[in-house]
Coordinates of C-alpha atoms in Angstrom, one line a residue:
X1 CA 142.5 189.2 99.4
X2 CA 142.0 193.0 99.2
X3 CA 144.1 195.0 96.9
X4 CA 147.2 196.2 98.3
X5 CA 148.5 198.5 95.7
X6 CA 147.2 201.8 95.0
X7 CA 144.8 202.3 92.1
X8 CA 144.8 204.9 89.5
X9 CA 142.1 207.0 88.8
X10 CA 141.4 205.3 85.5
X11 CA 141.1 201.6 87.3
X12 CA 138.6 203.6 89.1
X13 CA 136.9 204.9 86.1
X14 CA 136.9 201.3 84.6
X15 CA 135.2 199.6 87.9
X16 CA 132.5 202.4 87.5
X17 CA 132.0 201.5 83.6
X18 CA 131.1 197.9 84.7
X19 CA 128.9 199.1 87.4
X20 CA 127.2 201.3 85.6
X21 CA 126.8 198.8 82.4
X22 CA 125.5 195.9 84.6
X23 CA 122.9 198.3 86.5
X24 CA 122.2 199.6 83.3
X25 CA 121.0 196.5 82.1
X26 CA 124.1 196.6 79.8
X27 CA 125.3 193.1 81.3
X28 CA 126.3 191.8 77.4
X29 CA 129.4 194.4 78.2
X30 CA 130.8 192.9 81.0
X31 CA 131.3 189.4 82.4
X32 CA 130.1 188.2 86.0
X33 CA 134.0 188.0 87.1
X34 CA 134.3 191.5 86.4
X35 CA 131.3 192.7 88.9
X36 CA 132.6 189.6 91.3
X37 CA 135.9 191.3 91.4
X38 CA 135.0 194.8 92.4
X39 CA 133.2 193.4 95.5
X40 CA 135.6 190.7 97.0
X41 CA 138.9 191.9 95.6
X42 CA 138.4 196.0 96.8
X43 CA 138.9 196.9 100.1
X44 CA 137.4 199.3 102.2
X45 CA 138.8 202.6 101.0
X46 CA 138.5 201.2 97.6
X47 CA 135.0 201.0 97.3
X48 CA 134.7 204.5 98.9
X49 CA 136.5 206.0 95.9
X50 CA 134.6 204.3 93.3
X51 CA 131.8 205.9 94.6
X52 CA 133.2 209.2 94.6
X53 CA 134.0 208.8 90.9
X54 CA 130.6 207.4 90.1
X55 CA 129.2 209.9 91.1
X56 CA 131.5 212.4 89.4
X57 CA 131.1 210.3 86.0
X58 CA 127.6 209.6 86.1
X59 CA 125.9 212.0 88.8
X60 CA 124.3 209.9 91.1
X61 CA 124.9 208.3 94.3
X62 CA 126.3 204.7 93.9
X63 CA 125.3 203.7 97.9
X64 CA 122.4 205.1 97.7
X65 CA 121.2 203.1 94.5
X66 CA 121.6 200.4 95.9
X67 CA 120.0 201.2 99.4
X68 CA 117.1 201.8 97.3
X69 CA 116.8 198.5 95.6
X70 CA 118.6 196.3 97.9
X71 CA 115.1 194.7 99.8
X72 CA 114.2 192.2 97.0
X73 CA 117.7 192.2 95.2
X74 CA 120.6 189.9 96.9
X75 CA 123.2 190.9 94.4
X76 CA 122.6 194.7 95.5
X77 CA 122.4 193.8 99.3
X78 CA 125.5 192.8 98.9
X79 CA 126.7 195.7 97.4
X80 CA 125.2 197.9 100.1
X81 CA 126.4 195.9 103.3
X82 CA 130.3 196.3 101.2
X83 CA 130.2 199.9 100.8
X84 CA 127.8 201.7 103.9
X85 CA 130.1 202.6 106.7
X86 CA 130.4 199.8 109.1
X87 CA 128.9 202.7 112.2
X88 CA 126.4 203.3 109.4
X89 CA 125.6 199.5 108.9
X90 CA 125.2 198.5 112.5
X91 CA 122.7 201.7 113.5
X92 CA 120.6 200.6 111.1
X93 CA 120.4 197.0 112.2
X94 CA 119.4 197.9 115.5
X95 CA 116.8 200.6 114.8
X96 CA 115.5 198.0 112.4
X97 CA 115.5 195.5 115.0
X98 CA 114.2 197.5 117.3
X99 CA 111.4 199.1 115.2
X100 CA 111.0 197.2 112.3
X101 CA 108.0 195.2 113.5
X102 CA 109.1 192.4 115.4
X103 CA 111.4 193.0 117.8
X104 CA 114.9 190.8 116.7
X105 CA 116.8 189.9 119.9
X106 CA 119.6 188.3 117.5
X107 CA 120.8 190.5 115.3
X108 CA 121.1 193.1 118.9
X109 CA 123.1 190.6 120.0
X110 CA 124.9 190.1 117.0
X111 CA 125.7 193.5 116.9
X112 CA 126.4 194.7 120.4
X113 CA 128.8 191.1 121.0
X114 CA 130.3 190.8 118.5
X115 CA 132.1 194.5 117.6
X116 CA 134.8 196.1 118.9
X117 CA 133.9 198.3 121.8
X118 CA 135.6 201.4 119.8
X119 CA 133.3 200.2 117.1
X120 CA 129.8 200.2 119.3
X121 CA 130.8 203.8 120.5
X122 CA 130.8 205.1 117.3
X123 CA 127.5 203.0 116.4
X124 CA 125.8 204.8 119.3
X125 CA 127.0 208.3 117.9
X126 CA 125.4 207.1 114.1
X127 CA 122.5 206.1 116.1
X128 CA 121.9 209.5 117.6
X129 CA 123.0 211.2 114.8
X130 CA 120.7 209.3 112.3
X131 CA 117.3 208.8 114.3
X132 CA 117.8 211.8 117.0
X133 CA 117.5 208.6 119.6
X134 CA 119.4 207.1 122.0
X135 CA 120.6 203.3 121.6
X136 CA 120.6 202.3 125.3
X137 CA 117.3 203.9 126.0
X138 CA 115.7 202.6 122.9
X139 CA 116.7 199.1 124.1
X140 CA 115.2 199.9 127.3
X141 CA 112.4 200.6 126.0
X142 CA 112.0 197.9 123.9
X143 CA 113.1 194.7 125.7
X144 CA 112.1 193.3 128.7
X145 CA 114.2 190.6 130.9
X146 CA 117.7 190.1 131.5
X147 CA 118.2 190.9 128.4
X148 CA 117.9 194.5 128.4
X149 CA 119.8 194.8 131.6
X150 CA 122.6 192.9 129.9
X151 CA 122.8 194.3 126.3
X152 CA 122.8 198.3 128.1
X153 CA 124.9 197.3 130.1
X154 CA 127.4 195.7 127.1
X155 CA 126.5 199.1 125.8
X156 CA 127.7 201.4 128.1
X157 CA 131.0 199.4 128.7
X158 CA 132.1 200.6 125.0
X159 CA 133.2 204.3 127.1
X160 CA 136.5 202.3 128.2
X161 CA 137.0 201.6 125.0
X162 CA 140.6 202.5 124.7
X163 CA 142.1 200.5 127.8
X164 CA 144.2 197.7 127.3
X165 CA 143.7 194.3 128.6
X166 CA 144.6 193.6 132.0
X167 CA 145.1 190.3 133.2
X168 CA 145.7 191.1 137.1
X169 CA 142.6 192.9 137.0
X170 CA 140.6 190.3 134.8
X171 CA 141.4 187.2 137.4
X172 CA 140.1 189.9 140.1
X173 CA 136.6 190.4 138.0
X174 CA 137.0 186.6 137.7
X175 CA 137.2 186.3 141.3
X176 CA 134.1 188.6 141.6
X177 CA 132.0 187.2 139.2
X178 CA 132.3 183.6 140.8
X179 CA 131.3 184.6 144.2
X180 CA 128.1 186.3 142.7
X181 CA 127.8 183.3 141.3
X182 CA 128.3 181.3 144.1
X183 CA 128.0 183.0 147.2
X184 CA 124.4 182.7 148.0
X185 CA 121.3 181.0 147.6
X186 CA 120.7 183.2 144.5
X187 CA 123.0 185.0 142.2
X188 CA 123.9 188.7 142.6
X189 CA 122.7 189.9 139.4
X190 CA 123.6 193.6 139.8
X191 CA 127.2 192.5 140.7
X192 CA 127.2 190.7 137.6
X193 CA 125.8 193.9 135.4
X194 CA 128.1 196.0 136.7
X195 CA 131.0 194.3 135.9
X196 CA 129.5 194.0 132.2
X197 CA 129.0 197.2 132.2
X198 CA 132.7 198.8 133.6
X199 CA 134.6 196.5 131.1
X200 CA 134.9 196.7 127.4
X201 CA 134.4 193.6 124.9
X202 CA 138.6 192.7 125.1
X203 CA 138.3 193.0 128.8
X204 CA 135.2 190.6 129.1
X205 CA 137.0 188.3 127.2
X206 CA 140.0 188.0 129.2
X207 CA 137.6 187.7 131.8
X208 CA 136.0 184.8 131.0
X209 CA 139.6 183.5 129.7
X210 CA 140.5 183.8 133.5
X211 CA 137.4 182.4 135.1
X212 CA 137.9 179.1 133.0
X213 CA 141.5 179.1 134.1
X214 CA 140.7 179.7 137.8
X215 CA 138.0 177.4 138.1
X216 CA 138.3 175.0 135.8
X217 CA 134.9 175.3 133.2
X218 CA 133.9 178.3 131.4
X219 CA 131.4 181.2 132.9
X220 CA 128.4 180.2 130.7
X221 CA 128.1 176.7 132.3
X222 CA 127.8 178.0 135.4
X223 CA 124.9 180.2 134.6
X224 CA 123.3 177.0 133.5
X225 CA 121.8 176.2 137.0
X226 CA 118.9 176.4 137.9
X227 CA 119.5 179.1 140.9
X228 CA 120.5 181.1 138.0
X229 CA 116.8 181.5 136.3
X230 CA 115.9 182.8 133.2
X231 CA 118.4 185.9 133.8
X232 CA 121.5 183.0 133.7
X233 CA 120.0 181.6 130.5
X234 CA 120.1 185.0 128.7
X235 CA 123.4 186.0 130.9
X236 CA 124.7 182.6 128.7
X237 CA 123.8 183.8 125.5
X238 CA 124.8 186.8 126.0
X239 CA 129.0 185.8 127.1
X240 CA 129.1 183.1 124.4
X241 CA 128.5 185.4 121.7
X242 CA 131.0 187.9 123.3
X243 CA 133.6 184.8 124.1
X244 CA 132.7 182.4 120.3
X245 CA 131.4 184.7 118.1
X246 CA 132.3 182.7 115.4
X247 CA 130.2 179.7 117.2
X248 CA 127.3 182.3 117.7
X249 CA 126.9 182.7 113.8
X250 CA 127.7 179.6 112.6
X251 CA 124.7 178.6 114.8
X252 CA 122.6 181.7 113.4
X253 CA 123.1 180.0 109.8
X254 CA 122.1 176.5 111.0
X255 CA 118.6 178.0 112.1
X256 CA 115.9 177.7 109.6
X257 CA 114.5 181.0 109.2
X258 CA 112.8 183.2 106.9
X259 CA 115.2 185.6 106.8
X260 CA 117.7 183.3 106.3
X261 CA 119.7 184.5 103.2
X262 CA 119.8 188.0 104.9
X263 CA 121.2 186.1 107.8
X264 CA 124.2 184.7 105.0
X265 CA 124.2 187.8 103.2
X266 CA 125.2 189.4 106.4
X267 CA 127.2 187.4 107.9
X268 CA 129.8 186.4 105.0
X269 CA 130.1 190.1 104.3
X270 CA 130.3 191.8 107.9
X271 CA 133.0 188.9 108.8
X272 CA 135.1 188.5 105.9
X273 CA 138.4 189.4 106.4
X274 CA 137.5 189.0 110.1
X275 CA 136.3 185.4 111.5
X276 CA 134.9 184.2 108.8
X277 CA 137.4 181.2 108.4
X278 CA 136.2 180.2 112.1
X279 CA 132.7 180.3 111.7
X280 CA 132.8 178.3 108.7
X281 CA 135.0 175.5 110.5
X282 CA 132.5 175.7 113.3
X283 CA 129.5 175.9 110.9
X284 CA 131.5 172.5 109.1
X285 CA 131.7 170.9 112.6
X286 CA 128.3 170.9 113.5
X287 CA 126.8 170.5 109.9
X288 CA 129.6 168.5 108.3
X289 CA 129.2 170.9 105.0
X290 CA 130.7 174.3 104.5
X291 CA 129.6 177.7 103.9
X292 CA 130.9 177.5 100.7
X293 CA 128.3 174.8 100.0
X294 CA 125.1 176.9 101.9
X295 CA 125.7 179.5 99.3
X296 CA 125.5 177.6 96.6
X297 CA 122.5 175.7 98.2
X298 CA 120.7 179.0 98.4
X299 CA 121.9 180.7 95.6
X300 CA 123.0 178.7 92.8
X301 CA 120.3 176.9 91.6
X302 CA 118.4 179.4 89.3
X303 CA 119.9 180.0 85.9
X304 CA 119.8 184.4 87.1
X305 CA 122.8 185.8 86.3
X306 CA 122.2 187.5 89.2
X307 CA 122.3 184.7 91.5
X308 CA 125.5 183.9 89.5
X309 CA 127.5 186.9 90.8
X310 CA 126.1 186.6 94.1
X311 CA 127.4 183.0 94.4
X312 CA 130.7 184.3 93.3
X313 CA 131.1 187.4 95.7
X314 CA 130.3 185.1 98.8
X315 CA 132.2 181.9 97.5
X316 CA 135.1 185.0 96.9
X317 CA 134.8 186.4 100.9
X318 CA 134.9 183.3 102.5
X319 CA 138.2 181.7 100.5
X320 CA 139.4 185.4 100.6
X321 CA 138.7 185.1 104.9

């Protein structure tokens, strides 16, 4: 649980000394619960004052430290991914999916399904801000399919982020989206986009919520048919992740891949305090095991002391929820 009480300056000073010992190499100072507490037990604001006094104590940029070492080091990853600003975090993940070599058409999708629509407006912003680009025409640029179409158009729908959910008008978008569905010989794909694109994330979601109420199965079977193409089989991906999103990582951690401890890394720390209690019950149902044991798995079986405060930070963020 994150700290609820306010924390003197001096409880500040004392997280920096055991920062500063452990990345000074100074780790006979301090114990592993000490570094394990700063990063499951501080919240948000927390963290953002104890860099403000590390850097007044010791003259250097805590956050950016870290950035600097955080490719071959999990323990500082960590670190990193707790402290950057959320905005920050995200913009990066997609200019690095977009431009890092490879294109990675999960982690866009991670990122534009699964955050708040107030959230993906201020990631655009960062985006702009940061790499003088623009998100949507980036992705454009970069993907080709349904997929583009989709993800812009999940993109653009963050500018209503402030409206509340309406239920009247999600059983008419319901209503819509089942006779583009079902109207025809083929489905009305621009129909489809531009109801994607007109609604925000809470809006789909009640959408969706309706559709299965109206009709009896959920959206993303129906987009399972054939008629429906290979623009229905990422149109599927797509509303899953923005309807289960704790389904949609728990199946991201079940993949073998070779960024796979990036993939845990990520996932523990972006959704703790979030979903992370439901993606590890839906990660448990299809594996039988527990995220608690994939850590350990991954992490615990060198003697690094490292690897030791790594397993406790994650072990701490997914009991913590």
């Amino acid at each position: 649980m994150a700290t609820s009480f306010i924390r003197t300056p001096r409880q500040y000073e004392q997280d920096c000394h055991i920062l500063h010992s452990y990345f000074s190499g100074n780790v006979g100072a301090i114990s592993n619960k000490e570094v394990v507490g700063i990063f499951v037990n501080r919240d948000s604001n927390a963290l953002k004052l104890i860099r403000q006094t590390y850097s007044h104590w010791y003259g250097q940029d805590l956050l950016q430290f870290v950035s600097n070492v955080q490719r071959n080091n999990s323990f500082a990853r960590i670190a990193y991914l707790r402290m950057v600003e959320p905005y920050e975090r995200d913009a990066q993940l997609m200019t690095h999916s977009l431009f890092g070599g490879s294109l990675n058409l999960n982690t866009l999708i991670e990122v534009a399904c699964t955050r708040p629509s107030s959230e993906l407006l201020q990631i655009k912003h960062c985006y702009q801000t940061q790499y003088k680009s623009d998100l949507e025409k980036d992705l454009t640029m970069k993907i080709n399919g349904g997929f583009k179409e989709i993800l812009v158009a999940v993109l653009r729908s963050c500018r209503n982020y402030g409206s509340k959910v309406d239920m009247s008008l999600a059983m008419c978008d319901a209503k819509t989206l089942y006779e583009a569905l079902e109207s025809g010989k083929n489905i009305d794909q621009r129909t489809i986009i531009s109801v994607l694109s007109r609604r925000n994330n809470g809006q789909v979601r009640a959408i969706l919520s309706s559709y299965k109420q109206l009709y009896g199965h959920e959206l993303s079977k129906s987009v399972k048919r054939s008629k429906c193409g290979q623009f229905g089989k990422e149109l599927q991906v797509v509303i899953r992740c923005i309807q289960h999103p704790e389904k949609f990582f728990a199946k991201q951690l079940r993949m073998k891949n070779a960024d796979g401890r990036e993939i845990l890394i990520r996932t523990v720390v972006t959704r703790s305090r979030i979903d992370i209690k439901g993606i590890n019950k839906a990660f448990a149902t299809k594996t039988g095991s527990s995220l608690e044991n994939l850590v350990v798995r991954e992490f615990g079986s060198s003697k690094n002391k490292n690897n030791d405060i790594v397993v406790g930070i994650l072990v701490g963020l997914i009991k913590g929820g």
